[in-house]
């Protein structure tokens, strides 16, 4: 279970902290356009990836996020959201292309968001 944070919350009728059941969204990496949200149909229409590749990314995201969430919960921390970056290699395989780091996620402790440096320190202990 994941929680809502500012970006998603302000684009919907939900509230920060509302629970989501492993919600996965895709945005295009495009600073000029504000990293626009794109649907699976849009990904296919633009020739970025197939629906099967998106399904693989979604499944991988949910598995990775569940693992990270479990590790954090074991330290009394709560994962709100995380950014994972995937790509497609020359053979059409889906691959994770960015590091998983404290700066790519929002984690709460005692109802307050943790600074990424503090999160790193908490994880190293």
XYZ file of C-alpha atoms in Angstrom:
125
model
C 0.000 0.000 0.000
C 1.388 3.390 -0.929
C 0.310 6.855 0.056
C -0.508 9.978 -1.849
C 1.749 12.976 -1.898
C 1.535 16.528 -3.211
C 1.855 16.032 -7.006
C -0.830 13.392 -7.380
C -2.983 14.840 -4.625
C -3.289 18.221 -6.350
C -4.350 16.691 -9.655
C -7.163 14.615 -8.132
C -9.815 14.824 -5.431
C -7.779 12.852 -2.912
C -5.893 13.925 0.187
C -2.247 13.599 1.169
C -1.692 10.331 2.984
C -4.659 8.514 1.402
C -3.692 4.924 0.674
C -3.249 3.666 -2.869
C -2.952 0.029 -3.836
C 0.451 -0.054 -5.601
C -0.461 2.742 -8.026
C 1.948 3.068 -10.971
C 2.055 6.031 -13.337
C 4.359 6.898 -16.234
C 5.671 10.326 -17.060
C 7.852 11.322 -19.976
C 11.196 12.772 -18.990
C 10.745 16.228 -20.510
C 11.639 19.248 -18.356
C 10.247 21.779 -20.857
C 6.794 20.194 -20.684
C 6.865 19.439 -16.958
C 7.367 15.666 -17.330
C 3.865 14.954 -18.693
C 1.854 11.957 -17.563
C 1.234 9.454 -20.373
C -1.129 6.493 -20.637
C -0.226 3.027 -21.879
C -2.151 3.823 -25.048
C -0.056 6.966 -25.480
C 3.151 5.007 -24.970
C 2.101 2.636 -27.744
C 0.879 5.369 -30.089
C 4.149 7.286 -29.689
C 6.172 4.130 -30.315
C 7.840 4.368 -26.904
C 6.887 0.896 -25.703
C 4.315 -1.840 -26.114
C 1.511 -2.624 -23.695
C 3.403 -5.819 -22.759
C 6.537 -3.825 -21.915
C 4.459 -1.431 -19.812
C 2.894 -4.397 -18.004
C 6.397 -5.691 -17.236
C 7.422 -2.264 -15.903
C 4.287 -2.096 -13.774
C 4.889 -5.551 -12.295
C 8.576 -4.797 -11.664
C 7.702 -1.460 -10.061
C 5.206 -3.090 -7.717
C 7.683 -5.812 -6.694
C 10.575 -3.382 -6.154
C 8.368 -0.958 -4.247
C 6.984 -3.716 -2.014
C 10.518 -4.851 -1.179
C 11.663 -1.310 -0.364
C 8.524 -0.657 1.672
C 9.121 -3.829 3.717
C 12.738 -2.837 4.447
C 11.637 0.648 5.512
C 8.803 -0.671 7.682
C 11.339 -2.853 9.482
C 13.055 0.388 10.515
C 9.830 2.132 11.566
C 9.638 4.171 8.355
C 6.815 4.570 5.850
C 7.261 4.816 2.090
C 4.927 7.348 0.476
C 6.197 7.224 -3.086
C 9.227 6.438 -5.193
C 10.523 7.258 -8.651
C 11.956 4.393 -10.659
C 13.338 4.880 -14.154
C 13.121 2.099 -16.711
C 14.331 1.787 -20.267
C 14.250 -0.697 -23.106
C 17.509 -2.264 -24.308
C 18.361 -3.041 -27.949
C 16.714 -6.458 -27.654
C 13.431 -5.010 -26.335
C 14.033 -6.038 -22.719
C 12.781 -3.820 -19.923
C 15.593 -2.728 -17.604
C 15.872 -0.545 -14.520
C 18.171 2.285 -15.651
C 18.570 4.450 -12.561
C 19.764 3.902 -9.035
C 17.408 3.301 -6.152
C 18.385 5.993 -3.672
C 16.972 7.999 -0.779
C 16.644 11.026 -3.062
C 14.209 9.132 -5.315
C 11.590 8.494 -2.657
C 9.514 10.211 -0.019
C 9.655 8.457 3.327
C 7.961 9.460 6.569
C 8.977 8.845 10.156
C 6.585 9.740 12.929
C 4.275 11.552 10.501
C 7.029 13.812 9.101
C 8.853 13.567 5.818
C 12.493 12.584 6.135
C 15.320 14.487 4.527
C 17.075 12.194 2.004
C 20.393 12.461 3.887
C 18.697 11.453 7.140
C 17.024 8.563 5.341
C 20.382 7.376 4.003
C 21.844 7.509 7.517
C 18.875 5.550 8.898
C 19.286 2.864 6.252
C 23.016 2.441 6.731
C 22.729 1.802 10.486
